[in-house]
XYZ file of C-alpha atoms in Angstrom:
353
model
C -0.448 0.429 0.054
C 1.453 3.364 -0.665
C 2.836 5.662 2.197
C 1.389 8.818 0.332
C 4.093 10.805 1.515
C 4.270 13.770 -0.472
C 1.645 13.152 -2.646
C -1.222 15.300 -4.241
C -4.637 14.132 -2.964
C -6.672 12.961 -6.191
C -9.432 14.691 -6.814
C -11.341 11.486 -8.208
C -13.557 8.974 -6.441
C -12.923 5.405 -7.816
C -15.994 3.597 -8.365
C -14.568 0.408 -7.249
C -14.450 -1.682 -3.466
C -15.949 -4.734 -2.006
C -17.026 -3.663 1.577
C -20.572 -2.492 0.320
C -23.110 -4.640 -1.032
C -25.922 -2.855 -1.968
C -28.995 -4.934 -3.194
C -32.065 -2.282 -5.206
C -36.004 -3.314 -3.529
C -38.666 -1.262 -4.455
C -38.377 1.143 -6.586
C -41.541 2.120 -7.124
C -43.748 4.838 -5.651
C -44.878 4.472 -2.810
C -42.841 1.064 -2.103
C -39.376 2.693 -0.554
C -38.996 0.248 1.228
C -38.506 -1.169 4.460
C -36.284 -3.750 4.031
C -36.882 -5.415 7.630
C -39.346 -5.370 10.372
C -36.942 -2.678 11.419
C -38.677 -0.089 9.408
C -41.946 -2.309 9.354
C -44.019 1.026 9.197
C -41.691 3.921 9.389
C -42.786 7.174 8.699
C -40.310 10.372 8.104
C -39.402 11.555 11.120
C -36.387 12.628 11.487
C -33.419 12.445 12.901
C -32.363 13.754 16.596
C -29.232 13.095 17.467
C -27.375 16.395 16.485
C -23.429 16.163 15.993
C -21.578 15.873 19.635
C -19.633 18.704 20.712
C -18.640 17.823 24.606
C -16.106 19.647 25.772
C -15.690 17.416 28.096
C -14.806 13.762 29.689
C -17.384 11.743 31.095
C -16.155 8.909 33.519
C -18.314 6.403 31.701
C -15.247 7.314 28.481
C -13.484 3.244 28.750
C -16.499 2.177 27.745
C -17.565 3.268 24.431
C -15.038 1.870 21.234
C -14.932 3.510 17.656
C -17.850 2.181 15.216
C -18.494 0.510 11.869
C -19.979 3.786 9.716
C -21.190 4.342 6.258
C -19.314 7.728 4.504
C -21.078 9.397 2.121
C -18.827 10.610 -0.530
C -21.057 11.882 -3.597
C -24.186 12.597 -5.500
C -24.519 13.335 -9.279
C -26.757 13.883 -11.829
C -25.390 11.479 -14.916
C -28.496 12.388 -16.894
C -31.424 14.144 -16.928
C -34.140 14.855 -20.371
C -31.965 18.403 -19.780
C -28.723 17.715 -21.802
C -27.541 21.122 -22.602
C -28.628 24.171 -19.724
C -29.250 24.094 -16.111
C -31.698 21.485 -14.019
C -33.738 22.629 -11.362
C -33.587 19.254 -8.837
C -35.480 18.691 -5.724
C -35.807 15.852 -2.726
C -33.769 13.929 -0.444
C -31.890 11.323 -0.334
C -31.664 10.252 3.193
C -30.458 6.973 5.681
C -31.471 4.866 7.984
C -29.208 3.205 10.115
C -30.582 0.260 13.475
C -29.625 3.330 15.700
C -33.376 4.685 16.116
C -34.710 4.209 12.142
C -35.385 8.042 11.879
C -34.472 9.762 8.834
C -30.684 11.703 8.714
C -30.825 13.576 5.348
C -28.287 13.377 2.706
C -29.447 15.538 0.645
C -32.792 17.655 1.091
C -34.156 20.222 -0.939
C -37.186 21.545 -1.200
C -39.590 22.314 -4.625
C -39.093 25.969 -3.344
C -35.894 26.454 -3.557
C -34.038 23.672 -5.155
C -30.735 23.224 -6.317
C -29.792 24.227 -10.173
C -27.111 21.338 -11.827
C -26.144 20.336 -14.880
C -25.950 16.590 -16.183
C -22.130 15.491 -15.076
C -22.141 17.742 -11.986
C -22.593 16.931 -7.882
C -25.823 17.539 -6.635
C -24.601 19.421 -3.510
C -24.870 17.123 0.172
C -26.993 19.287 3.127
C -26.472 16.391 5.272
C -25.811 14.259 7.238
C -27.324 15.651 10.761
C -24.793 12.931 12.416
C -22.941 9.753 11.276
C -24.512 6.484 9.934
C -24.245 3.773 11.738
C -23.623 0.101 10.675
C -24.649 -2.555 12.573
C -26.233 -5.360 9.968
C -27.709 -2.939 7.390
C -27.995 0.688 6.272
C -31.617 1.060 4.411
C -31.403 4.356 1.921
C -34.260 5.715 0.889
C -34.771 8.656 -2.215
C -36.941 10.908 -3.667
C -36.044 12.824 -6.179
C -38.007 15.208 -8.860
C -36.701 17.401 -11.552
C -38.553 21.295 -11.869
C -40.344 21.205 -15.360
C -43.568 23.550 -14.422
C -45.386 26.086 -13.715
C -47.046 23.269 -10.933
C -45.697 20.348 -9.112
C -48.111 17.296 -10.859
C -46.357 18.432 -14.084
C -42.569 17.747 -12.819
C -40.654 14.595 -13.566
C -39.852 12.125 -11.199
C -35.557 12.034 -11.081
C -35.579 8.598 -8.459
C -37.433 6.953 -6.753
C -37.477 4.338 -3.901
C -34.436 2.815 -1.631
C -31.209 0.414 -1.749
C -29.735 -1.267 1.451
C -26.304 -1.284 2.488
C -24.760 -4.809 4.337
C -21.811 -5.929 5.009
C -20.457 -8.011 2.575
C -19.740 -11.774 3.098
C -15.751 -11.058 2.708
C -15.155 -8.537 6.008
C -11.610 -6.552 5.310
C -9.617 -5.376 7.965
C -9.504 -3.744 9.975
C -6.826 -1.379 9.041
C -7.163 -2.002 5.486
C -9.159 0.807 3.675
C -10.841 0.163 0.990
C -12.551 2.413 -1.523
C -15.595 3.358 -2.103
C -18.059 1.815 -4.674
C -20.704 3.455 -6.969
C -24.078 2.726 -7.109
C -25.866 3.618 -10.112
C -29.919 4.948 -9.372
C -32.016 4.360 -12.782
C -35.345 6.889 -12.820
C -37.655 7.202 -14.691
C -36.252 10.571 -15.769
C -32.315 10.349 -15.704
C -29.509 8.626 -13.469
C -28.317 9.382 -10.058
C -25.155 8.388 -8.793
C -23.930 7.148 -5.277
C -20.751 6.796 -3.477
C -20.408 5.208 -0.244
C -18.417 3.644 1.495
C -17.932 1.884 5.387
C -15.200 3.538 7.448
C -13.989 1.287 9.346
C -13.042 1.914 13.747
C -14.540 5.322 12.870
C -14.562 8.017 15.204
C -17.397 11.227 14.324
C -15.849 15.082 13.122
C -17.953 17.909 13.499
C -16.544 20.849 12.007
C -17.870 24.128 12.539
C -16.400 26.890 10.291
C -17.369 30.740 11.260
C -16.868 33.469 8.955
C -16.083 36.537 11.036
C -14.839 38.945 7.983
C -15.052 38.796 4.298
C -14.955 41.008 1.388
C -18.130 40.461 -0.431
C -17.620 38.682 -3.785
C -16.185 35.749 -2.683
C -16.865 32.335 -3.199
C -15.993 29.077 -0.564
C -15.921 25.706 -1.514
C -15.062 23.475 1.308
C -14.180 19.393 0.750
C -12.904 16.781 2.668
C -10.412 14.504 1.501
C -9.950 10.662 3.309
C -7.913 7.865 2.681
C -8.937 5.333 1.173
C -7.142 2.091 -0.097
C -4.243 4.152 -2.160
C -5.391 7.209 -3.205
C -7.546 10.132 -1.760
C -11.525 10.494 -2.313
C -13.250 13.746 -2.157
C -16.577 15.182 0.203
C -17.545 18.029 -1.463
C -19.048 19.701 1.906
C -20.009 22.647 0.800
C -19.895 25.183 -2.352
C -21.229 28.658 -2.316
C -20.711 32.130 -1.548
C -20.331 33.904 1.808
C -21.594 37.137 1.813
C -22.753 36.189 4.846
C -21.336 36.701 8.802
C -21.774 34.282 11.025
C -21.947 30.271 11.092
C -22.267 27.931 8.102
C -23.635 24.376 8.924
C -21.958 21.959 10.581
C -20.441 19.360 8.487
C -20.227 15.992 9.942
C -17.718 13.283 9.119
C -16.722 9.927 9.437
C -13.079 9.147 10.155
C -11.162 6.360 10.757
C -9.754 6.833 14.718
C -6.603 7.569 15.458
C -6.229 9.553 12.417
C -4.790 13.176 11.952
C -6.737 15.525 9.556
C -5.231 18.335 7.771
C -8.000 21.279 6.929
C -6.751 23.172 4.404
C -8.144 27.191 3.477
C -7.972 28.486 -0.157
C -8.847 32.297 0.044
C -9.608 34.603 -2.952
C -12.113 37.259 -4.551
C -14.140 36.647 -7.647
C -14.252 40.663 -8.705
C -12.958 41.097 -11.822
C -10.244 43.583 -11.152
C -9.703 42.019 -8.075
C -6.021 42.954 -6.219
C -6.223 40.578 -3.142
C -5.248 37.295 -5.015
C -5.258 34.141 -3.255
C -3.851 32.735 -0.003
C -3.928 28.952 1.373
C -3.296 27.703 4.262
C -3.130 23.903 5.709
C -4.302 23.819 9.659
C -3.284 19.893 11.239
C -5.407 18.266 14.121
C -4.021 15.297 16.041
C -6.845 13.186 17.354
C -6.571 11.582 20.637
C -8.063 11.204 23.696
C -11.012 14.155 24.391
C -12.318 17.432 23.569
C -12.284 20.398 20.864
C -9.243 22.365 19.064
C -10.342 25.806 17.553
C -8.311 27.905 15.293
C -8.663 31.972 14.250
C -6.937 32.184 10.811
C -6.460 35.147 8.018
C -6.743 34.900 4.782
C -6.236 39.062 2.944
C -9.397 40.098 4.141
C -11.112 37.482 4.946
C -11.396 35.593 8.819
C -12.439 32.481 9.387
C -12.758 30.010 13.225
C -13.043 26.551 12.662
C -13.593 24.138 15.644
C -13.188 20.620 15.040
C -14.555 17.810 17.677
C -14.554 14.230 17.764
C -17.087 12.295 19.218
C -17.778 8.157 19.620
C -21.776 6.825 18.164
C -23.824 6.871 21.525
C -23.693 2.832 22.763
C -26.925 1.403 23.856
C -28.406 5.088 24.530
C -25.433 6.195 26.184
C -24.023 9.283 26.416
C -21.166 9.571 23.875
C -18.017 10.691 24.491
C -15.538 13.150 22.286
C -12.225 12.055 21.010
C -10.185 15.104 20.399
C -8.317 16.947 22.329
C -7.722 20.445 22.685
C -4.410 19.541 21.194
C -1.750 19.921 18.245
C -2.867 22.023 15.837
C -0.151 23.434 13.976
C -0.772 25.691 10.764
C 1.722 24.343 7.533
C 3.561 27.301 5.023
C 0.590 27.894 2.552
C 2.168 26.158 -0.120
C 3.205 22.793 1.659
C 1.667 19.796 1.022
C 0.618 17.736 3.408
C 3.119 15.066 4.264
C 0.764 11.675 5.468
C 1.791 8.774 8.412
C -0.205 6.044 7.015
C -3.345 3.600 5.902
C -4.321 5.751 8.779
C -4.647 9.005 7.291
C -7.989 11.085 6.793
C -7.319 14.480 4.990
C -10.114 17.236 5.401
C -9.524 20.188 2.553
C -10.899 23.536 2.706
C -11.144 25.652 -0.264
C -11.907 29.037 -0.401
C -12.211 30.316 -4.540
């Protein structure tokens, strides 16, 4: 296995993997799957658990261990009736695990505020709200439509149905990450690819980004890279303008336990004739025991506060424990690519265009 020393993370996700196997269930509207009795009669209740941000150690911390989780890497519109031009898409993709069986939204857009995408482009994920536990099976439910008229009755059904994720017959070693798989969902009026993987022995990394100062006209793109087998895989967390001050939504990522996370900030401005240019900075977060790591960085005319919390998933409904200590935050040279330390490394990349 490659050590990745000095290697630039790849922007291309692999389409091969053997950790998860997917089986198509009832892909007919109205038969969104209750794959087993666990979800029989399940309703569209939303997952209640928020990302954990505890700062102190609890007495029962030794009772908690990393768990296997499902991580979504991307959702992409592969084919739509509109080949040339933009498509307005709305609806949801959500996961139900065996912790509470409730909807944990990965993508969720209303008809009044659809996402505008082109064929072949990513559909920005809006979740999950919490990590997705893989005890034995995870149900992925979806209902997405293309806004094509003034009334909802005129819209086209993009995809509708459900699939399951479960353990592959051969379970690899916890220290041997496998690349994500791409599951192609073919609907009545298009095709959507979802890319996902199992992160074994994982903890929950919750990232909070607060914009304290910003120059008008700036765009912010947040992506994360996880070391999966022999290459980096990207998770695009956010892409858009940041004309207003304040906190972005929390970003929840499943990360291999006892790993290093690198945060990269690249700040720029899209205004014509702008003299402010771009700036880049790397931060390194060391996953250790308990707590939170935070850092304020200033790049050109943009000031960003970053907090990173590490937690373990609650077991048997007991309180969760944090897994990041207030720790090592090391600012790296703005032009330096981080040196990766083996197969347990997770790279979280924040890019500002």
